[in-house]
mmCIF file of C-alpha atoms in Angstrom:
data_model
loop_
_atom_site.group_PDB
_atom_site.id
_atom_site.type_symbol
_atom_site.label_atom_id
_atom_site.label_comp_id
_atom_site.label_asym_id
_atom_site.label_seq_id
_atom_site.Cartn_x
_atom_site.Cartn_y
_atom_site.Cartn_z
ATOM 1 C CA MET V 1 102.652 41.858 124.864
ATOM 2 C CA ASN V 2 102.503 45.349 126.364
ATOM 3 C CA THR V 3 99.087 46.679 125.376
ATOM 4 C CA SER V 4 99.983 50.334 125.920
ATOM 5 C CA HIS V 5 103.103 49.879 123.785
ATOM 6 C CA SER V 6 101.039 48.364 120.956
ATOM 7 C CA ILE V 7 98.572 51.205 121.115
ATOM 8 C CA SER V 8 101.410 53.715 121.027
ATOM 9 C CA LYS V 9 102.880 52.063 117.924
ATOM 10 C CA TRP V 10 99.474 52.034 116.220
ATOM 11 C CA LEU V 11 98.914 55.708 117.046
ATOM 12 C CA ALA V 12 102.347 56.580 115.718
ATOM 13 C CA ARG V 13 101.710 54.705 112.484
ATOM 14 C CA TYR V 14 98.254 56.251 112.131
ATOM 15 C CA THR V 15 99.625 59.723 112.810
ATOM 16 C CA ALA V 16 102.393 59.241 110.241
ATOM 17 C CA THR V 17 99.918 58.051 107.602
ATOM 18 C CA PHE V 18 97.502 60.877 108.341
ATOM 19 C CA SER V 19 100.327 63.418 108.176
ATOM 20 C CA ALA V 20 101.469 61.996 104.842
ATOM 21 C CA LEU V 21 97.967 62.327 103.415
ATOM 22 C CA ILE V 22 97.746 65.925 104.578
ATOM 23 C CA LEU V 23 101.121 66.713 103.005
ATOM 24 C CA LEU V 24 100.054 65.112 99.724
ATOM 25 C CA SER V 25 96.859 67.136 99.772
ATOM 26 C CA LEU V 26 98.751 70.349 100.451
ATOM 27 C CA ALA V 27 101.265 69.522 97.747
ATOM 28 C CA ALA V 28 98.436 68.985 95.252
ATOM 29 C CA LYS V 29 96.891 72.326 96.175
ATOM 30 C CA LEU V 30 100.232 74.108 95.868
ATOM 31 C CA HIS V 31 100.847 72.394 92.550
ATOM 32 C CA ALA V 32 97.411 73.460 91.394
ATOM 33 C CA ALA V 33 98.254 77.043 92.249
ATOM 34 C CA ASP V 34 101.256 76.827 89.906
ATOM 35 C CA PHE V 35 99.102 76.310 86.803
ATOM 36 C CA ASP V 36 98.395 79.494 84.861
ATOM 37 C CA HIS V 37 94.626 79.613 84.587
ATOM 38 C CA SER V 38 94.886 82.876 82.645
ATOM 39 C CA TYR V 39 96.450 80.939 79.745
ATOM 40 C CA ALA V 40 98.439 84.089 78.967
ATOM 41 C CA GLY V 41 100.910 82.363 76.636
ATOM 42 C CA PHE V 42 98.270 80.404 74.724
ATOM 43 C CA ASP V 43 96.094 83.501 74.525
ATOM 44 C CA GLN V 44 98.938 85.518 72.998
ATOM 45 C CA LEU V 45 99.731 82.798 70.466
ATOM 46 C CA LEU V 46 96.092 82.579 69.362
ATOM 47 C CA LYS V 47 95.970 86.343 68.875
ATOM 48 C CA GLU V 48 99.007 86.086 66.611
ATOM 49 C CA VAL V 49 97.856 83.240 64.364
ATOM 50 C CA VAL V 50 94.026 83.391 64.313
ATOM 51 C CA GLN V 51 92.551 85.820 61.790
ATOM 52 C CA VAL V 52 88.987 87.096 62.177
ATOM 53 C CA SER V 53 86.717 87.806 59.211
ATOM 54 C CA LYS V 54 85.414 91.320 58.570
ATOM 55 C CA ASP V 55 81.961 90.384 59.864
ATOM 56 C CA ASN V 56 83.543 88.793 62.975
ATOM 57 C CA LYS V 57 81.646 85.524 62.388
ATOM 58 C CA GLN V 58 84.445 83.362 61.025
ATOM 59 C CA THR V 59 88.113 82.784 61.765
ATOM 60 C CA ARG V 60 91.001 81.071 60.019
ATOM 61 C CA VAL V 61 94.409 79.996 61.275
ATOM 62 C CA ASP V 62 97.705 81.079 59.762
ATOM 63 C CA TYR V 63 99.249 77.622 60.048
ATOM 64 C CA GLN V 64 102.370 78.668 58.162
ATOM 65 C CA LYS V 65 103.032 81.271 60.834
ATOM 66 C CA LEU V 66 102.108 78.825 63.585
ATOM 67 C CA ALA V 67 104.499 76.225 62.166
ATOM 68 C CA MET V 68 107.319 78.719 62.676
ATOM 69 C CA GLN V 69 106.314 78.905 66.349
ATOM 70 C CA LYS V 70 106.023 75.164 66.807
ATOM 71 C CA GLU V 71 108.354 75.075 69.810
ATOM 72 C CA THR V 72 106.347 77.789 71.535
ATOM 73 C CA LEU V 73 103.159 75.796 71.012
ATOM 74 C CA ASN V 74 104.820 72.606 72.294
ATOM 75 C CA THR V 75 106.088 74.401 75.397
ATOM 76 C CA LEU V 76 102.626 75.755 76.151
ATOM 77 C CA LEU V 77 101.017 72.337 75.654
ATOM 78 C CA SER V 78 103.623 70.657 77.867
ATOM 79 C CA ALA V 79 102.125 72.618 80.769
ATOM 80 C CA TYR V 80 98.791 70.925 80.008
ATOM 81 C CA SER V 81 100.471 67.515 79.879
ATOM 82 C CA ASN V 82 102.109 68.109 83.266
ATOM 83 C CA VAL V 83 98.745 68.518 85.008
ATOM 84 C CA THR V 84 97.870 65.448 87.070
ATOM 85 C CA LYS V 85 94.332 64.188 87.525
ATOM 86 C CA SER V 86 94.543 64.800 91.284
ATOM 87 C CA GLN V 87 95.595 68.388 90.572
ATOM 88 C CA TYR V 88 92.805 68.843 88.046
ATOM 89 C CA ASP V 89 90.268 67.552 90.578
ATOM 90 C CA THR V 90 91.093 70.433 92.959
ATOM 91 C CA TRP V 91 89.935 73.025 90.440
ATOM 92 C CA SER V 92 86.517 74.621 90.039
ATOM 93 C CA LYS V 93 84.211 73.247 87.337
ATOM 94 C CA THR V 94 84.751 76.302 85.147
ATOM 95 C CA GLN V 95 88.528 75.920 85.485
ATOM 96 C CA GLU V 96 88.234 72.245 84.565
ATOM 97 C CA LEU V 97 86.105 72.868 81.487
ATOM 98 C CA SER V 98 88.237 75.790 80.304
ATOM 99 C CA PHE V 99 91.300 73.573 80.600
ATOM 100 C CA LEU V 100 89.795 70.770 78.508
ATOM 101 C CA ILE V 101 88.520 73.095 75.772
ATOM 102 C CA ASN V 102 91.914 74.784 75.495
ATOM 103 C CA ALA V 103 93.622 71.393 75.532
ATOM 104 C CA TYR V 104 91.421 70.067 72.715
ATOM 105 C CA ASN V 105 91.934 73.141 70.562
ATOM 106 C CA GLY V 106 95.638 73.354 71.388
ATOM 107 C CA PHE V 107 96.412 69.721 70.621
ATOM 108 C CA THR V 108 94.382 69.977 67.400
ATOM 109 C CA LEU V 109 96.668 72.830 66.350
ATOM 110 C CA LYS V 110 99.643 70.643 67.243
ATOM 111 C CA LEU V 111 98.333 67.800 65.085
ATOM 112 C CA ILE V 112 98.149 70.114 62.084
ATOM 113 C CA VAL V 113 101.539 71.734 62.713
ATOM 114 C CA ASP V 114 103.269 68.401 63.312
ATOM 115 C CA ASN V 115 102.046 67.314 59.882
ATOM 116 C CA TRP V 116 102.373 70.653 58.126
ATOM 117 C CA GLN V 117 104.629 69.269 55.397
ATOM 118 C CA GLU V 118 101.776 67.000 54.296
ATOM 119 C CA PHE V 119 99.530 70.030 53.897
ATOM 120 C CA THR V 120 102.143 71.884 51.888
ATOM 121 C CA ALA V 121 102.294 68.802 49.658
ATOM 122 C CA ASP V 122 98.864 67.297 48.987
ATOM 123 C CA ALA V 123 96.812 67.053 52.201
ATOM 124 C CA GLU V 124 93.707 69.266 52.229
ATOM 125 C CA SER V 125 91.870 68.193 55.377
ATOM 126 C CA ILE V 126 92.562 67.011 58.888
ATOM 127 C CA ARG V 127 90.900 63.780 57.769
ATOM 128 C CA ASP V 128 93.870 63.189 55.457
ATOM 129 C CA LEU V 129 95.986 62.633 58.571
ATOM 130 C CA GLY V 130 94.123 59.440 59.380
ATOM 131 C CA SER V 131 94.898 55.946 58.163
ATOM 132 C CA LEU V 132 92.904 53.024 56.791
ATOM 133 C CA PHE V 133 92.005 51.900 60.317
ATOM 134 C CA THR V 134 92.386 55.058 62.446
ATOM 135 C CA THR V 135 90.890 58.531 62.168
ATOM 136 C CA PRO V 136 93.076 61.492 63.186
ATOM 137 C CA TRP V 137 90.846 61.917 66.239
ATOM 138 C CA GLU V 138 91.735 58.393 67.378
ATOM 139 C CA LYS V 139 95.507 58.862 67.213
ATOM 140 C CA LYS V 140 97.107 58.904 70.651
ATOM 141 C CA PHE V 141 99.722 61.599 70.125
ATOM 142 C CA PHE V 142 99.764 63.569 73.375
ATOM 143 C CA THR V 143 99.864 63.028 77.132
ATOM 144 C CA LEU V 144 97.143 64.170 79.516
ATOM 145 C CA PHE V 145 96.694 63.193 83.163
ATOM 146 C CA GLY V 146 99.736 60.924 82.904
ATOM 147 C CA LYS V 147 98.414 58.816 80.014
ATOM 148 C CA LYS V 148 98.547 58.853 76.242
ATOM 149 C CA HIS V 149 95.328 60.248 74.785
ATOM 150 C CA ASN V 150 93.675 61.249 71.550
ATOM 151 C CA LEU V 151 91.310 64.086 70.697
ATOM 152 C CA ASP V 152 88.253 61.824 70.912
ATOM 153 C CA ASP V 153 89.178 61.071 74.524
ATOM 154 C CA ILE V 154 88.958 64.746 75.435
ATOM 155 C CA GLU V 155 85.718 65.397 73.575
ATOM 156 C CA HIS V 156 83.721 62.239 74.224
ATOM 157 C CA ASN V 157 85.187 60.692 77.374
ATOM 158 C CA MET V 158 85.890 63.887 79.287
ATOM 159 C CA VAL V 159 84.026 67.009 78.143
ATOM 160 C CA ARG V 160 80.748 65.402 77.050
ATOM 161 C CA LYS V 161 80.840 62.901 79.914
ATOM 162 C CA TRP V 162 81.859 65.154 82.799
ATOM 163 C CA PHE V 163 79.917 68.339 81.952
ATOM 164 C CA LYS V 164 76.301 69.139 81.156
ATOM 165 C CA GLU V 165 77.125 71.885 78.689
ATOM 166 C CA PRO V 166 76.018 71.302 75.071
ATOM 167 C CA ARG V 167 77.392 74.672 73.975
ATOM 168 C CA ILE V 168 80.859 73.124 73.979
ATOM 169 C CA HIS V 169 80.021 72.023 70.422
ATOM 170 C CA ALA V 170 80.507 75.661 69.403
ATOM 171 C CA ALA V 171 83.851 75.817 71.210
ATOM 172 C CA LEU V 172 85.707 72.611 70.283
ATOM 173 C CA VAL V 173 87.292 73.215 66.879
ATOM 174 C CA CYS V 174 88.582 70.312 64.776
ATOM 175 C CA ALA V 175 90.432 72.432 62.183
ATOM 176 C CA ALA V 176 87.832 72.275 59.394
ATOM 177 C CA VAL V 177 86.218 75.139 57.486
ATOM 178 C CA SER V 178 82.727 74.132 58.644
ATOM 179 C CA CYS V 179 83.792 74.049 62.287
ATOM 180 C CA PRO V 180 82.777 76.837 64.628
ATOM 181 C CA PRO V 181 85.245 79.741 64.635
ATOM 182 C CA LEU V 182 88.393 79.160 66.656
ATOM 183 C CA ARG V 183 88.509 82.038 69.126
ATOM 184 C CA ASN V 184 91.525 84.308 68.979
ATOM 185 C CA GLU V 185 91.687 84.095 72.754
ATOM 186 C CA ALA V 186 91.909 81.333 75.326
ATOM 187 C CA PHE V 187 88.909 80.156 77.339
ATOM 188 C CA VAL V 188 89.213 81.231 80.972
ATOM 189 C CA ALA V 189 87.166 80.274 84.004
ATOM 190 C CA ASP V 190 85.877 83.708 85.003
ATOM 191 C CA GLN V 191 84.619 84.396 81.462
ATOM 192 C CA LEU V 192 83.675 80.868 80.396
ATOM 193 C CA VAL V 193 79.880 81.274 80.525
ATOM 194 C CA GLN V 194 80.028 84.429 78.410
ATOM 195 C CA GLN V 195 82.552 82.892 75.999
ATOM 196 C CA LEU V 196 80.422 79.795 75.407
ATOM 197 C CA ASP V 197 77.359 81.982 74.891
ATOM 198 C CA ASN V 198 79.261 84.177 72.440
ATOM 199 C CA GLN V 199 80.600 81.147 70.567
ATOM 200 C CA MET V 200 77.092 79.815 70.003
ATOM 201 C CA GLN V 201 75.896 83.257 68.895
ATOM 202 C CA LEU V 202 78.752 83.552 66.378
ATOM 203 C CA PHE V 203 78.207 80.047 65.077
ATOM 204 C CA LEU V 204 74.462 80.478 64.564
ATOM 205 C CA ALA V 205 74.845 83.988 63.123
ATOM 206 C CA ASP V 206 77.065 82.706 60.308
ATOM 207 C CA ASN V 207 74.641 81.957 57.467
ATOM 208 C CA SER V 208 77.178 79.788 55.696
ATOM 209 C CA ARG V 209 76.819 77.353 58.595
ATOM 210 C CA ASN V 210 73.305 77.938 59.973
ATOM 211 C CA GLU V 211 70.328 79.764 58.494
ATOM 212 C CA ILE V 212 66.564 79.986 58.187
ATOM 213 C CA LEU V 213 65.632 79.432 54.545
ATOM 214 C CA VAL V 214 62.925 81.361 52.706
ATOM 215 C CA ASP V 215 60.788 78.220 52.522
ATOM 216 C CA GLY V 216 60.582 78.070 56.316
ATOM 217 C CA GLN V 217 63.193 75.396 56.929
ATOM 218 C CA ALA V 218 66.187 75.633 59.234
ATOM 219 C CA SER V 219 69.388 74.634 57.472
ATOM 220 C CA LEU V 220 71.902 73.802 60.182
ATOM 221 C CA SER V 221 75.463 72.621 60.543
ATOM 222 C CA SER V 222 75.895 68.841 60.574
ATOM 223 C CA ILE V 223 77.293 69.314 64.084
ATOM 224 C CA PHE V 224 73.690 69.588 65.241
ATOM 225 C CA LYS V 225 72.865 66.329 63.476
ATOM 226 C CA TRP V 226 75.814 64.427 64.985
ATOM 227 C CA TYR V 227 75.262 65.765 68.501
ATOM 228 C CA ARG V 228 71.531 66.413 68.463
ATOM 229 C CA GLY V 229 71.086 64.215 71.513
ATOM 230 C CA ASP V 230 73.257 66.545 73.598
ATOM 231 C CA PHE V 231 70.671 69.283 73.052
ATOM 232 C CA GLU V 232 67.746 67.082 74.070
ATOM 233 C CA LYS V 233 68.716 66.257 77.659
ATOM 234 C CA GLY V 234 67.512 69.449 79.322
ATOM 235 C CA ASP V 235 71.066 70.657 79.962
ATOM 236 C CA GLN V 236 71.303 74.469 80.040
ATOM 237 C CA GLY V 237 67.531 74.491 79.441
ATOM 238 C CA PHE V 238 67.677 72.835 75.998
ATOM 239 C CA ASN V 239 65.255 69.961 75.469
ATOM 240 C CA SER V 240 65.435 70.118 71.686
ATOM 241 C CA LEU V 241 67.172 71.909 68.838
ATOM 242 C CA PHE V 242 64.076 74.110 68.669
ATOM 243 C CA ASP V 243 64.852 75.308 72.213
ATOM 244 C CA LEU V 244 68.406 76.142 71.224
ATOM 245 C CA LEU V 245 67.382 78.063 68.122
ATOM 246 C CA SER V 246 64.691 79.902 70.057
ATOM 247 C CA ALA V 247 67.220 80.988 72.693
ATOM 248 C CA TYR V 248 69.546 82.299 69.978
ATOM 249 C CA SER V 249 66.925 83.536 67.507
ATOM 250 C CA ASP V 250 68.415 87.048 67.398
ATOM 251 C CA ALA V 251 71.724 85.667 66.191
ATOM 252 C CA LEU V 252 70.114 83.291 63.706
ATOM 253 C CA VAL V 253 68.041 85.965 61.931
ATOM 254 C CA GLU V 254 70.681 88.688 62.159
ATOM 255 C CA GLY V 255 70.706 90.703 58.929
ATOM 256 C CA ASP V 256 67.670 88.933 57.472
ATOM 257 C CA ASN V 257 65.342 91.061 55.335
ATOM 258 C CA ASN V 258 62.283 90.021 57.312
ATOM 259 C CA PRO V 259 63.506 89.240 60.831
ATOM 260 C CA GLN V 260 60.077 89.416 62.475
ATOM 261 C CA VAL V 261 58.679 86.623 60.302
ATOM 262 C CA GLN V 262 61.801 84.535 60.777
ATOM 263 C CA ARG V 263 61.776 85.072 64.532
ATOM 264 C CA ALA V 264 58.100 84.113 64.773
ATOM 265 C CA LEU V 265 58.843 80.900 62.880
ATOM 266 C CA ILE V 266 61.718 80.057 65.208
ATOM 267 C CA GLN V 267 59.662 80.754 68.318
ATOM 268 C CA SER V 268 56.882 78.478 67.023
ATOM 269 C CA GLY V 269 59.160 75.452 67.350
ATOM 270 C CA ASP V 270 57.383 73.818 64.428
ATOM 271 C CA TYR V 271 59.408 73.724 61.212
ATOM 272 C CA PRO V 272 61.573 71.242 59.296
ATOM 273 C CA ILE V 273 65.305 71.039 60.013
ATOM 274 C CA ILE V 274 67.779 69.970 57.369
ATOM 275 C CA PHE V 275 71.541 69.743 57.691
ATOM 276 C CA LYS V 276 74.299 71.147 55.521
ATOM 277 C CA ASP V 277 77.153 69.162 54.046
ATOM 278 C CA TYR V 278 80.327 69.582 56.070
ATOM 279 C CA ASP V 279 83.308 71.327 54.490
ATOM 280 C CA TRP V 280 86.315 69.384 55.797
ATOM 281 C CA ARG V 281 88.934 71.580 54.155
ATOM 282 C CA LEU V 282 91.540 72.891 56.569
ATOM 283 C CA ASN V 283 90.537 76.118 58.351
ATOM 284 C CA ASP V 284 93.665 77.759 57.001
ATOM 285 C CA VAL V 285 93.854 81.426 55.989
ATOM 286 C CA ALA V 286 94.163 80.249 52.382
ATOM 287 C CA ASN V 287 90.549 79.023 52.634
ATOM 288 C CA PHE V 288 89.039 82.295 53.817
#
């Protein structure tokens, strides 16, 4: 066998393979550039259907109005479904997290709208969309990264697993009254840190969800009971719920008659914490 000929064939094959890999990489980068990280369409839709309370601490969704724009919502969400995992992996961490938060909130809206007739009949909560064996968060009803997924996949197997950011619990909204407020704007990479900070401030400032009681106890949303461990890992500087409440003490005691006493209690990190019952009614404008 001609050794030089064999080497030439090997080099040609290697060069072809290497070129193909480069082209695939370039194609992925170009594809990534096609995705609208400003979320302009989703942002506009949220502004149209999300109503903000007078004190700016709560929001509700006009699902009747959203149901009339179902095709618009589906078109916007199809752009999320078209993103491949290899494309997603080329993005910055803030782009990745913004994408997943918007996807969770967007597909939650879709779940409600797709079942809107049930709510106009007798359903009162997103939990009513489950079955005897499956919760609504376990239903695989949308495509992401080329596979069928459910809402639990995004929250538990992606966001909580891939990111060290416990404040996402003030940003992921499961369509219940006791949930954090659904923002009337999309999450975007260049504002994500400020948006997450603002979400936690709004959530803790709403005394119907979180408050310091006159007897010196903190009465918190059950979200902090279910996900307490996420605030005890040192992520974002939080080693305990006391650390979180201390960092956001201004929001927590906002409007209190004796804020100095309340703030001193919070800063002490030594007080009982109890948790409120969760109101699972739909976060519809009718429940404002």
